[in-house]
Coordinates of C-alpha atoms and ligand atoms in Angstrom, one line a residue:
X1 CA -39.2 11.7 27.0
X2 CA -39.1 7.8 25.7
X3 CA -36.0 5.9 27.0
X4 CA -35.7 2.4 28.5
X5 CA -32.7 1.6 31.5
X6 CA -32.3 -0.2 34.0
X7 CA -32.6 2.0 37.2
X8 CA -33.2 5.4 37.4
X9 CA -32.3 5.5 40.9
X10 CA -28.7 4.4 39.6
X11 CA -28.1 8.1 38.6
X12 CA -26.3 9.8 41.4
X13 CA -23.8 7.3 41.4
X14 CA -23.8 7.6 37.6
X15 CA -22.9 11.7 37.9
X16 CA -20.3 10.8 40.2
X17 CA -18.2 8.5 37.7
X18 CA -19.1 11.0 34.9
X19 CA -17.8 14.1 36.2
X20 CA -14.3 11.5 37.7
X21 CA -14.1 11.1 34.4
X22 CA -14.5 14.8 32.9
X23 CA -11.7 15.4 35.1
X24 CA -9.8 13.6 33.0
X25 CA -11.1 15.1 29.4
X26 CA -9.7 18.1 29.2
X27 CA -9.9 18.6 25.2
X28 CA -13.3 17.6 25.0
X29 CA -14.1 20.2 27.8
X30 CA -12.1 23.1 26.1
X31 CA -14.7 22.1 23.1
X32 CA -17.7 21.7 25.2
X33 CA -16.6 25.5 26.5
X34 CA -16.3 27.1 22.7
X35 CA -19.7 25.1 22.1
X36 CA -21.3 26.4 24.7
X37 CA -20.7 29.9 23.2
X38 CA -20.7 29.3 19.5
X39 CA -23.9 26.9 19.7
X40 CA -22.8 24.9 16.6
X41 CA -25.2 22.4 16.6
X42 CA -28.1 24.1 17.3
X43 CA -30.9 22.2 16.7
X44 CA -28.9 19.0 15.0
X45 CA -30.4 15.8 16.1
X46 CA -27.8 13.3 16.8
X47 CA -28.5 9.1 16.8
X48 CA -25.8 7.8 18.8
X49 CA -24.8 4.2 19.1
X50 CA -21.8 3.6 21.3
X51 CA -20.5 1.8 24.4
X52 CA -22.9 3.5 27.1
X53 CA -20.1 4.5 29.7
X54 CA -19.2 7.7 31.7
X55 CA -17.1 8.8 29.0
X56 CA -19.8 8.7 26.5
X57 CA -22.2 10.4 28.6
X58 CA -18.9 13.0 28.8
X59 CA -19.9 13.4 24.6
X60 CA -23.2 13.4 24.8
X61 CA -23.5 16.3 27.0
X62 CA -20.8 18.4 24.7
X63 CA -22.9 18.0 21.5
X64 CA -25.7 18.7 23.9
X65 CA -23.6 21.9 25.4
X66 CA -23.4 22.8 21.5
X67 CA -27.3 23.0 21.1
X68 CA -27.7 19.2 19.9
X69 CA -30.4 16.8 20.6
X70 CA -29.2 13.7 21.2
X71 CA -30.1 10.2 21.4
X72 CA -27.6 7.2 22.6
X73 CA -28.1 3.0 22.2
X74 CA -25.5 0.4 23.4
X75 CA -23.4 -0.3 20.5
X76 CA -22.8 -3.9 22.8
X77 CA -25.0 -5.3 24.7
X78 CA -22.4 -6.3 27.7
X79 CA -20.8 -2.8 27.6
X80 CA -23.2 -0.7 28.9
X81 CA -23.0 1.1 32.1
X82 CA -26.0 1.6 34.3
X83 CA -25.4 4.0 36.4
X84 CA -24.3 6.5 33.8
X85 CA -27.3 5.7 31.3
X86 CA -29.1 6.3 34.6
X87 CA -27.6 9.7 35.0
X88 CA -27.9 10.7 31.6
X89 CA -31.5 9.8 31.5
X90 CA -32.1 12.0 34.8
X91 CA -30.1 14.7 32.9
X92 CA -32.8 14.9 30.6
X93 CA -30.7 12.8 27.5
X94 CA -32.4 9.8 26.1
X95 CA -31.1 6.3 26.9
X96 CA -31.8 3.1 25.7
X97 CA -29.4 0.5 26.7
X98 CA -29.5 -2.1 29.8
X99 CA -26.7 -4.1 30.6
X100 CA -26.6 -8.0 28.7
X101 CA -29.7 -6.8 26.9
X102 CA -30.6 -9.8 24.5
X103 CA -30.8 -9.7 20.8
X104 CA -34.2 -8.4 20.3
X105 CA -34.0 -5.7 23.1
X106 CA -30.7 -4.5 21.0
X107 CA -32.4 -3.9 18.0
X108 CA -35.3 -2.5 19.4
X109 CA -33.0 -0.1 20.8
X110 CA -31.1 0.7 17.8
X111 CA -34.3 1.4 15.8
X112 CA -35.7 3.8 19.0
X113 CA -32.4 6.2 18.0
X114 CA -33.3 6.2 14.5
X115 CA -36.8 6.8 15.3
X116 CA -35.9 10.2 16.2
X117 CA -34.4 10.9 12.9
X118 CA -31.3 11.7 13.3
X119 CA -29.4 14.6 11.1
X120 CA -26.3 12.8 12.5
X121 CA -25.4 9.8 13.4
X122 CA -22.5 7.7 15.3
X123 CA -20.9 4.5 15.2
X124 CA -19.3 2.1 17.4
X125 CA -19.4 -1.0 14.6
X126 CA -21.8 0.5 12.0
X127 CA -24.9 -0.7 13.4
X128 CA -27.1 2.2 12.4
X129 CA -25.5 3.0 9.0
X130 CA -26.5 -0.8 8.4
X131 CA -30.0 -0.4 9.3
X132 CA -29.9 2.7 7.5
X133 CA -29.0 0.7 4.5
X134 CA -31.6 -2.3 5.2
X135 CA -34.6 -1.4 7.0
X136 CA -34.7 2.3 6.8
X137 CA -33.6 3.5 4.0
X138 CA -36.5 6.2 4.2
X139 CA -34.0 7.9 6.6
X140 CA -31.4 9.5 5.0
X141 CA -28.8 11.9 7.6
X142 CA -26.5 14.5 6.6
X143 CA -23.3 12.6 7.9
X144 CA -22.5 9.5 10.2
X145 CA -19.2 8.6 12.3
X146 CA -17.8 5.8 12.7
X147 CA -15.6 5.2 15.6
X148 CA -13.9 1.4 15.2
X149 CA -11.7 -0.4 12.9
X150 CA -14.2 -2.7 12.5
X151 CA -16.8 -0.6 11.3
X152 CA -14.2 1.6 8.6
X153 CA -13.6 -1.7 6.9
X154 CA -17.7 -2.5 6.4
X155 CA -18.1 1.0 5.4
X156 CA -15.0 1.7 3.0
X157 CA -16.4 -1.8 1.3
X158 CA -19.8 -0.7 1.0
X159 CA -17.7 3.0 -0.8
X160 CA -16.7 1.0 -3.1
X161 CA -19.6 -1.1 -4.1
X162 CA -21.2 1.9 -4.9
X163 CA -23.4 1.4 -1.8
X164 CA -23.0 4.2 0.7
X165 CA -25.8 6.5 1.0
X166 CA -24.1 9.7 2.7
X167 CA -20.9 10.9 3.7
X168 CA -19.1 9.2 6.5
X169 CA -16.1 10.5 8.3
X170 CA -13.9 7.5 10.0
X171 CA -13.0 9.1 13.2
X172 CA -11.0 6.0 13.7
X173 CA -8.4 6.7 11.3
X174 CA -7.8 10.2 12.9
X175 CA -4.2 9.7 14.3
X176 CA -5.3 11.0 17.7
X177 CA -7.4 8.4 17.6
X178 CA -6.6 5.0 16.3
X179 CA -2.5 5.3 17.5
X180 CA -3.7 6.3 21.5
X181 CA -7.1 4.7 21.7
X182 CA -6.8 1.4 19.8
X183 CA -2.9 1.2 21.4
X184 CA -2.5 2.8 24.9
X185 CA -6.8 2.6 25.7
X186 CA -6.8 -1.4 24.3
X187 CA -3.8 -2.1 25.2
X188 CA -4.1 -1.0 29.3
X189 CA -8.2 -1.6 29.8
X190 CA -8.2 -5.3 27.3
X191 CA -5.5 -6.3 30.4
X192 CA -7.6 -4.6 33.2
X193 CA -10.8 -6.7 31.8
X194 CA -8.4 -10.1 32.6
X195 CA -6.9 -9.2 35.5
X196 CA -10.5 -7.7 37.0
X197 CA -11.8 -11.4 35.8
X198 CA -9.1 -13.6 36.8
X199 CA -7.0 -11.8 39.3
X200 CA -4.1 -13.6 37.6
X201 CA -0.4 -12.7 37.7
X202 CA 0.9 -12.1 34.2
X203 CA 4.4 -11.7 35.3
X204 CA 6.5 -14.6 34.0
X205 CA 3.7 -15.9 31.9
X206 CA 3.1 -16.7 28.5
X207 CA 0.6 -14.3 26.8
X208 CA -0.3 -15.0 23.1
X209 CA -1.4 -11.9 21.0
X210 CA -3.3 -13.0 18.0
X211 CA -3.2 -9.6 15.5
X212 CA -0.5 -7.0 15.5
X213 CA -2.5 -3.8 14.7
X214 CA -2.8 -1.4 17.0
X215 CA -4.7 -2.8 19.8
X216 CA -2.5 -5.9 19.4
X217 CA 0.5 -3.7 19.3
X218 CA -0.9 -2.2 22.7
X219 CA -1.8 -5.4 24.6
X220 CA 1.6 -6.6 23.9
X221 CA 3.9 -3.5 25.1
X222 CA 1.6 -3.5 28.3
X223 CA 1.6 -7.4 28.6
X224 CA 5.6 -7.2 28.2
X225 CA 5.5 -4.3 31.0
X226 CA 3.6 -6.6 33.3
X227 CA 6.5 -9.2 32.9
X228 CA 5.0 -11.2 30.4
X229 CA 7.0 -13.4 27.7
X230 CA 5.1 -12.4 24.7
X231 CA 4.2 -14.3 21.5
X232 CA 2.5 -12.4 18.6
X233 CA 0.5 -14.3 15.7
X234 CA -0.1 -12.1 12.8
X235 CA -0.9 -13.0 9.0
X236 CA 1.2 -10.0 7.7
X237 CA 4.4 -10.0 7.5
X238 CA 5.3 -6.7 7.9
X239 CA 3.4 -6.5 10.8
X240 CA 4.4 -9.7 12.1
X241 CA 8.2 -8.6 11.4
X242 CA 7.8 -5.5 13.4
X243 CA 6.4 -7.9 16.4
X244 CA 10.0 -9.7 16.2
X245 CA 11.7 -6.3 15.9
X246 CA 10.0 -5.3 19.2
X247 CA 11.7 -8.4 20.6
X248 CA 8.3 -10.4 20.7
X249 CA 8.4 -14.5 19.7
X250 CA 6.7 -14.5 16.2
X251 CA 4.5 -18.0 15.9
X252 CA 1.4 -19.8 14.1
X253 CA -1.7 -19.9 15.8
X254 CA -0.8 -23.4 16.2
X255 CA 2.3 -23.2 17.2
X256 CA 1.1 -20.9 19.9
X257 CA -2.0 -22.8 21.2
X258 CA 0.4 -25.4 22.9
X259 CA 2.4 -22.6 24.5
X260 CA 0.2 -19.8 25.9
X261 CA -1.1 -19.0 29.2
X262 CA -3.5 -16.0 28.0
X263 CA -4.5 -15.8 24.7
X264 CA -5.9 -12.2 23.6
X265 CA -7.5 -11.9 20.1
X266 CA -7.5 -8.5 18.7
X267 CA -8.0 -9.3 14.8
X268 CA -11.2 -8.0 13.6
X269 CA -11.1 -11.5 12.1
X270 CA -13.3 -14.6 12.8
X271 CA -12.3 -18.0 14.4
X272 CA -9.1 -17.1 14.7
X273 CA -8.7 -19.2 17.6
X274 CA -10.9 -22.9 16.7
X275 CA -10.8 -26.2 17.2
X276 CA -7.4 -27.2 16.3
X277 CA -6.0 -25.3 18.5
X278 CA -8.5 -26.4 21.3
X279 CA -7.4 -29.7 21.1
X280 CA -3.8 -28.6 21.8
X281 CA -4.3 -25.8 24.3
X282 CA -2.6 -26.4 27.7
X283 CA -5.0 -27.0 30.8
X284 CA -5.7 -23.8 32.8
X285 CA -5.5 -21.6 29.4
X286 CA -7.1 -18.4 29.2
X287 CA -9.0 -16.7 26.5
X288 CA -10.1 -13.5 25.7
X289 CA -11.5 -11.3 23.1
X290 CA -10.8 -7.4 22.4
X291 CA -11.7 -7.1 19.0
X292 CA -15.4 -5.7 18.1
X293 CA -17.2 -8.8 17.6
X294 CA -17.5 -12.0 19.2
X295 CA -16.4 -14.0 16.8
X296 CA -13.0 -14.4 16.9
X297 CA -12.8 -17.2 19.1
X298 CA -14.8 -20.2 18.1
X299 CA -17.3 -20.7 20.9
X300 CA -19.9 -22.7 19.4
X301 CA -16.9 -25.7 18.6
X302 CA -15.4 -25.0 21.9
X303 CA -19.4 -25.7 23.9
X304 CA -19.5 -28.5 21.7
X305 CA -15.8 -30.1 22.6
X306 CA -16.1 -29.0 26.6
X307 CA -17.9 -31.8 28.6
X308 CA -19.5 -29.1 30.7
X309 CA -19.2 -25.7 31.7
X310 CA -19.4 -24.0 34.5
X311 CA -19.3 -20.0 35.6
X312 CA -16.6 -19.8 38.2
X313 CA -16.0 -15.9 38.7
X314 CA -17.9 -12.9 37.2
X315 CA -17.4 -12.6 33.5
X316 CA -14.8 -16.3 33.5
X317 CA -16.7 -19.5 32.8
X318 CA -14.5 -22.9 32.8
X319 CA -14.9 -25.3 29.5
X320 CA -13.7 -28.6 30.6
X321 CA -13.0 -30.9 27.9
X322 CA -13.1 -34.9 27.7
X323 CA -9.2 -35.5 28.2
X324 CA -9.3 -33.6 31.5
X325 CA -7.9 -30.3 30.5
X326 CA -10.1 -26.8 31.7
X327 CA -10.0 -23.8 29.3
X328 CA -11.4 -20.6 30.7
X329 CA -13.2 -18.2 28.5
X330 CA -13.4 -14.8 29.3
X331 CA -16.9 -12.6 29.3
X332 CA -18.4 -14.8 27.0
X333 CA -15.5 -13.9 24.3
X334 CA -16.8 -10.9 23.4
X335 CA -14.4 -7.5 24.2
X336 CA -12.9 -8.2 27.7
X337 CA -11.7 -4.9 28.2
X338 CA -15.5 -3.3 28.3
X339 CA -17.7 -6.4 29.0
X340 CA -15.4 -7.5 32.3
X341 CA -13.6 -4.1 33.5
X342 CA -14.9 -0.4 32.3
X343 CA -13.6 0.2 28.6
X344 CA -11.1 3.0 27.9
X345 CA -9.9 4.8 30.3
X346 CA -10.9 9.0 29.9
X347 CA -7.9 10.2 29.3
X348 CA -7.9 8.6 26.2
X349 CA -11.2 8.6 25.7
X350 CA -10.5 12.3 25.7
X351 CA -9.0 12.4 22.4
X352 CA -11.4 10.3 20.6
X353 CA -14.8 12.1 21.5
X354 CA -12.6 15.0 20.7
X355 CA -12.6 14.1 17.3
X356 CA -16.0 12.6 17.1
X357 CA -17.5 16.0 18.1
X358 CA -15.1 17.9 15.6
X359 CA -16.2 15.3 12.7
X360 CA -19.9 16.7 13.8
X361 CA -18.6 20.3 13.1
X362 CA -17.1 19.5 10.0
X363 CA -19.9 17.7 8.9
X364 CA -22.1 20.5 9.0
X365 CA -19.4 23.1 7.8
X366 CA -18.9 20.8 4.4
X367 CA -22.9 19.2 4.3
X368 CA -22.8 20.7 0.8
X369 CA -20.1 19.6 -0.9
X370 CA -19.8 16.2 0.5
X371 CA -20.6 13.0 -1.3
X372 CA -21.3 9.7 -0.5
X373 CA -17.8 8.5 1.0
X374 CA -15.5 7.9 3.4
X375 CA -13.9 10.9 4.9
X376 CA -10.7 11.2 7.3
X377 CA -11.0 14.2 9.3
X378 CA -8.2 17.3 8.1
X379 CA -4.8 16.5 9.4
X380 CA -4.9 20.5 11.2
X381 CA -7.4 19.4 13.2
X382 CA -5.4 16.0 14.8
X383 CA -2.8 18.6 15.5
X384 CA -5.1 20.5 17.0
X385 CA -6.2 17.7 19.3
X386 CA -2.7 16.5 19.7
X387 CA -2.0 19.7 21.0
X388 CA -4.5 20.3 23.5
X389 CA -3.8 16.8 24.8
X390 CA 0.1 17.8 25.3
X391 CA -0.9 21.1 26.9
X392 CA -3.1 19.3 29.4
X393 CA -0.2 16.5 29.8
X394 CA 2.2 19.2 30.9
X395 CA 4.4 19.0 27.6
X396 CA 6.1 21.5 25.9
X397 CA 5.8 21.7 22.1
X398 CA 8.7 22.7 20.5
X399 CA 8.3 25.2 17.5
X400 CA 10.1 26.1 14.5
X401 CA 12.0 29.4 14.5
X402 CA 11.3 31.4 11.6
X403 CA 15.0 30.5 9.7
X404 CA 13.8 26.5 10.3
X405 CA 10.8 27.5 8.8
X406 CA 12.2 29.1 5.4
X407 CA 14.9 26.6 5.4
X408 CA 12.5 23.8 5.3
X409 CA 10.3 25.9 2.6
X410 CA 13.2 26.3 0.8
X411 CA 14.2 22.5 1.5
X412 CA 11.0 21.2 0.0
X413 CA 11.0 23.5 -3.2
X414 CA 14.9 22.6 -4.5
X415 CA 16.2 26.0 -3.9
Ligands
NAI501 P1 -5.8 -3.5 12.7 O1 -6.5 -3.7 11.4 O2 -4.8 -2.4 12.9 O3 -5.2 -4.8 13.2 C1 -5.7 -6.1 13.1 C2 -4.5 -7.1 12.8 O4 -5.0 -8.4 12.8 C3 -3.9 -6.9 11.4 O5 -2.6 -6.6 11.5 C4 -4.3 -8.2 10.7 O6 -3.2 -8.5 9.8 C5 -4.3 -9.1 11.8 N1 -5.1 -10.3 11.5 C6 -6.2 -10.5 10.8 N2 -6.6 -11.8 10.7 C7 -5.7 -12.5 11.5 C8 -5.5 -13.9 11.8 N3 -6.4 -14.8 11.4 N4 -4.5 -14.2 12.6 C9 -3.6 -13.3 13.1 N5 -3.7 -12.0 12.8 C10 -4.7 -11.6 12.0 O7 -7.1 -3.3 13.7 P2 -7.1 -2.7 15.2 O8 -7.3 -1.2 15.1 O9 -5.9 -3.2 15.9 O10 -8.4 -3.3 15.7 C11 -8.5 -4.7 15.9 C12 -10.0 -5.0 16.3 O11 -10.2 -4.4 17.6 C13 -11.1 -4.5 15.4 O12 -12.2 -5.4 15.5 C14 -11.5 -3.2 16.1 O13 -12.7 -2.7 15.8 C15 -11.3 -3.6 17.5 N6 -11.1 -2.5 18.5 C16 -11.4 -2.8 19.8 C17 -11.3 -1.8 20.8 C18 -11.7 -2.2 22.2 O14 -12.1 -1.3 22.9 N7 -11.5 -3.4 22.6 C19 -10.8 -0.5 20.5 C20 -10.5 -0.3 19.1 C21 -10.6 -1.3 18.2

């Protein structure tokens, strides 16, 4: 078996976090158990290429569990967890993924997943689908998934240029998904990733949330909880007017660069934080990233600007610039919450691979009538998962007694 890790003697302590976290997935385990009887991806090869953490591993073995052959790549190079790549590897699952890989490692890796030609394929930013509309187009799988915001908005402009090859389902914009996993998972871990870096008290400071989607909507609510006073830049106005309806100071970018003590950045957006608001950022100010990419502060003006840098703490290097003042950049700006603490935590994790491995299923179910588009997943399967989730939560779902149900029937039709 090909794979390339770090350590293999990493793996015991790999299993251990794995199975802490299968403690706390119990949707995907009630799907690993009907796999593991109904076999429904017997003989499907899956190319994975996601955040290499226990949780993943947690996936890979339920497609596995289900008769699949699978294959996982760091979807960032920063994100990936040794230990459970380790374990994974020692499990008998293909790995290739080392922590802070470099560029060239990265897509060496990518293109070892695709190597093993994948019926299948998964997202975490559309990395394969855009190798497997570059470089290897000879490949051609049944279905992909994409998991992140990010990688839906690529792919829905490639749909409508006419460009996609296959089908893709955007596991993201399952409800399950994007409303707990962008919001509670972003919002709780993006702040674990600061305080884990920093070890700063947020109570009674000034946290600046550039984006209001639904991470943004997340960091803020838990920022507030922690004590924060919370500002919110957003470029929609609805958005930015439900911000101020949550009670939040709406501002400019610019407005808020003189005011914040911790900036987050959750836009999907580039340079959304740059020079001009550098120049007026107070000294001791904190950035951070949790949107996919990198790119959403402006790192390259800031090296230039700083007089030196220096790395003071894991994953939090100082930038001090000419008039004196020190800006500190957290894990080299790219997402804070996996690249300095441990991504989402299970439980929400739960309901995400939940639906990846259920877009899997209904891939193959529908391989024959599906064309070369987006797909959302069916809205009876979201309530399936929402179910299971509230089940293992302890909460009781209330249900319509048969005269609510005619009356609503009745309701809908006029009569
Ligand atoms: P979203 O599309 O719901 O929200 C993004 C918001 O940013 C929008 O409201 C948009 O109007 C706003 N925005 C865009 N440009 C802006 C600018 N220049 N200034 C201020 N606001 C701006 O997206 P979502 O789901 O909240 O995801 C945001 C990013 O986080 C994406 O890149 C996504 O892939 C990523 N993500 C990261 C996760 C993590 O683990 N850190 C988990 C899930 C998503």
């Amino acid at each position: 078996m090909d794979y390339d890790i770090a350590d293999i003697s990493l793996a015991d302590d790999g299993e251990q976090r794995i199975a802490w976290a299968a403690r706390r997935m119990p949707v995907l385990a009630s799907l690993r158990a009907r796999y593991e009887q109904s076999r429904p991806f017997e003989g499907v090869r899956f190319g994975a290429c996601m955040h290499v953490t226990t949780e993943t591993a947690n996936l890979m073995r339920t497609l596995r569990a289900g008769g699949g052959e699978v294959t996982l790549c760091a979807s960032n190079p920063l994100s990936t967890q040794d230990d459970a790549a380790a374990a994974l590897v020692a499990d008998g699952i293909p790995v290739f993924a080392v922590r802070r890989e470099d560029t060239e490692t990265y897509y060496r890796h990518l293109q070892a997943v695709l190597d093993t030609r994948p019926d299948i394929t998964m997202d975490d930013g559309a990395d394969l689908v855009t190798l497997l509309h570059t470089e290897r187009t000879e490949l051609t799988p049944l279905g992909s998934m994409e998991e992140t915001t990010t990688g839906v908005i690529r792919l829905r402009a490639m749909e409508a240029e006419g460009a996609l090859r296959f089908p893709v389902v955007a596991v993201n914009d399952s409800d399950t998904k994007h409303l707990f996993d962008n919001r509670h998972g972003t919002g709780q871990s993006a702040l674990d990733g600061v305080l884990r870096s920093t070890n700063m008290l947020i109570a009674g400071r000034t946290v600046v949330v550039v984006g209001f989607g639904d991470c943004g909507q997340g960091v803020a609510d838990r920022s507030d909880g922690l004590g924060a006073k919370v500002v919110v830049v957003e470029v929609d106005p609805v958005r930015a007017l439900s911000a101020a309806m949550e009670g939040y100071q709406v501002m400019t970018a610019l407005e808020a660069a003189s005011v914040g003590d911790l900036f987050v950045t959750v836009t999907g957006n580039i340079h959304v934080l740059r020079e001009e608001h550098f120049e007026v950022m107070k000294d001791g100010a904190i950035l951070a990233n949790a949107g996919h990419f990198d790119v959403e502060i402006d790192l390259d003006t800031l090296s230039k600007l700083a007089v030196s840098r220096k790395q003071i703490r894991p994953a939090l290097e100082e930038f001090a610039m000419d008039d004196g003042r020190r800006l500190f950049v957290l894990a080299e700006g790219r997402l804070v919450n996996l690249a300095a603490a441990e991504g989402h935590p299970a439980d929400v994790m739960d309901m995400s691979f939940a639906n990846q491995a259920l877009a899997a299923e209904w891939i193959l179910d529908n391989k024959a009538k599906l064309e070369s588009k987006v797909y959302r997943l069916p809205a009876d399967l979201d309530q399936e998962v929402a179910a299971l989730k509230l089940a293992a939560l302890g909460g009781g779902l209330e249900l319509l007694t048969p005269e609510q149900e005619s009356y609503m029937v009745s309701w809908r039709q006029g009569t």
